[in-house]
XYZ file of C-alpha atoms in Angstrom:
153
model
C 165.086 26.313 43.193
C 166.574 28.607 40.575
C 167.947 30.838 43.319
C 169.495 27.800 44.969
C 171.262 26.841 41.747
C 172.520 30.402 41.241
C 173.795 30.533 44.819
C 175.695 27.268 44.376
C 177.204 28.372 41.060
C 178.344 31.642 42.597
C 179.734 29.833 45.593
C 181.739 27.423 43.454
C 182.967 30.154 41.095
C 184.536 32.349 43.772
C 188.286 31.940 43.872
C 188.659 33.124 47.417
C 185.710 31.975 49.487
C 185.308 34.274 52.421
C 183.120 33.625 55.413
C 180.950 36.563 54.398
C 180.349 35.109 50.919
C 179.678 31.672 52.334
C 177.062 33.038 54.745
C 175.443 35.030 51.922
C 175.206 31.907 49.753
C 173.721 29.879 52.608
C 171.114 32.580 53.267
C 170.112 32.659 49.581
C 169.875 28.864 49.489
C 167.820 28.775 52.691
C 165.391 31.399 51.354
C 165.005 29.503 48.073
C 164.287 26.221 49.854
C 161.829 27.930 52.229
C 159.929 29.489 49.317
C 159.794 26.134 47.525
C 158.479 24.347 50.640
C 155.789 26.990 51.193
C 154.739 26.571 47.569
C 154.494 22.778 47.971
C 152.439 23.081 51.173
C 150.058 25.562 49.584
C 149.506 23.284 46.573
C 148.839 20.253 48.774
C 146.383 22.141 50.971
C 144.521 23.510 47.955
C 144.225 19.977 46.494
C 143.026 18.574 49.842
C 140.439 21.323 50.239
C 139.173 20.789 46.696
C 138.790 17.047 47.352
C 136.562 17.836 50.329
C 134.457 20.326 48.371
C 133.888 17.916 45.469
C 133.474 14.802 47.665
C 136.386 12.916 46.038
C 138.071 12.314 49.414
C 135.766 9.327 49.998
C 134.971 6.241 47.936
C 131.350 7.448 47.694
C 130.740 9.239 44.375
C 127.442 11.124 44.579
C 125.855 12.672 41.503
C 125.778 16.450 41.092
C 122.204 16.614 42.361
C 123.128 14.511 45.403
C 126.153 16.731 46.124
C 124.013 19.852 45.945
C 121.551 18.320 48.416
C 124.341 17.169 50.750
C 125.725 20.705 50.832
C 122.520 22.721 50.756
C 120.674 21.029 53.616
C 123.220 21.804 56.374
C 123.785 25.287 54.920
C 120.094 26.128 54.706
C 120.299 28.005 58.002
C 122.665 30.474 56.300
C 120.054 31.140 53.647
C 117.367 31.560 56.292
C 119.365 33.677 58.738
C 121.449 35.815 56.399
C 119.757 35.591 53.006
C 122.756 33.831 51.476
C 121.720 32.194 48.209
C 124.624 30.617 46.348
C 125.987 27.262 45.213
C 126.378 26.125 48.826
C 122.800 26.868 49.910
C 120.761 25.843 46.875
C 119.651 22.731 45.028
C 119.461 24.702 41.749
C 121.870 23.408 39.087
C 121.849 26.752 37.216
C 122.964 28.669 40.307
C 125.677 26.081 40.912
C 126.945 26.084 37.315
C 127.023 29.901 37.237
C 129.008 29.877 40.492
C 131.486 27.375 39.028
C 131.916 29.433 35.872
C 132.623 32.627 37.842
C 134.944 30.754 40.218
C 136.997 29.172 37.438
C 137.337 32.557 35.727
C 138.580 34.138 38.963
C 141.059 31.307 39.563
C 142.343 31.493 35.980
C 142.937 35.238 36.293
C 144.882 34.871 39.547
C 148.611 34.371 39.191
C 150.898 32.119 41.200
C 152.046 35.012 43.390
C 148.411 35.907 44.131
C 147.826 32.422 45.550
C 150.994 32.525 47.616
C 150.012 35.928 49.013
C 146.527 34.645 49.823
C 148.020 31.596 51.531
C 150.352 33.800 53.566
C 147.515 36.121 54.546
C 145.312 33.191 55.558
C 148.133 31.784 57.699
C 148.520 35.151 59.454
C 144.768 35.380 60.115
C 144.627 31.854 61.543
C 147.684 32.520 63.690
C 146.098 35.726 64.963
C 142.882 33.978 65.933
C 144.523 30.895 67.431
C 145.137 32.635 70.756
C 141.599 34.040 70.814
C 140.147 30.587 70.246
C 142.382 29.052 72.882
C 143.988 26.590 70.493
C 147.446 28.080 70.124
C 149.769 25.623 68.443
C 146.985 23.286 67.318
C 144.909 22.990 64.172
C 141.918 25.283 64.061
C 138.762 24.267 62.263
C 137.872 26.600 59.411
C 134.237 26.504 60.506
C 135.226 27.980 63.878
C 137.046 30.871 62.241
C 134.177 31.534 59.836
C 131.673 31.551 62.677
C 133.805 33.906 64.774
C 134.888 36.262 62.003
C 131.918 36.322 59.638
C 128.913 35.389 61.694
C 129.919 36.412 65.210
C 128.571 33.104 66.594
């Protein structure tokens, strides 16, 4: 948005507005608006994903122990097949709390640009796999990508 304001100020301050300057100002404004929209989309998607992970997307408010059970039971096959033991495959509160602590520290250390780069990279990966999965132009379930990329199933 700052770039948009600068572009408009420059545009209005030029005595002789040439077509070249007008096009340059429009390009700067377009890029600023595009960056702002991408930022808004990323924030909304992160919030939506967090609401699914912490079960706040429904009216049902399970306790921590209930949430751990709800997550661990369907993910138990990951623990059995691949030896994955983490917050998503265990009922253990200590494992979960340690995972949260490490996660919050990692998120706090990451800057705004880091999240935007991660979002951009994730979009490129999904776009790359959309043709492989036969769903070009449609939403792709994250579980499908994880199975294909990480587990080969």
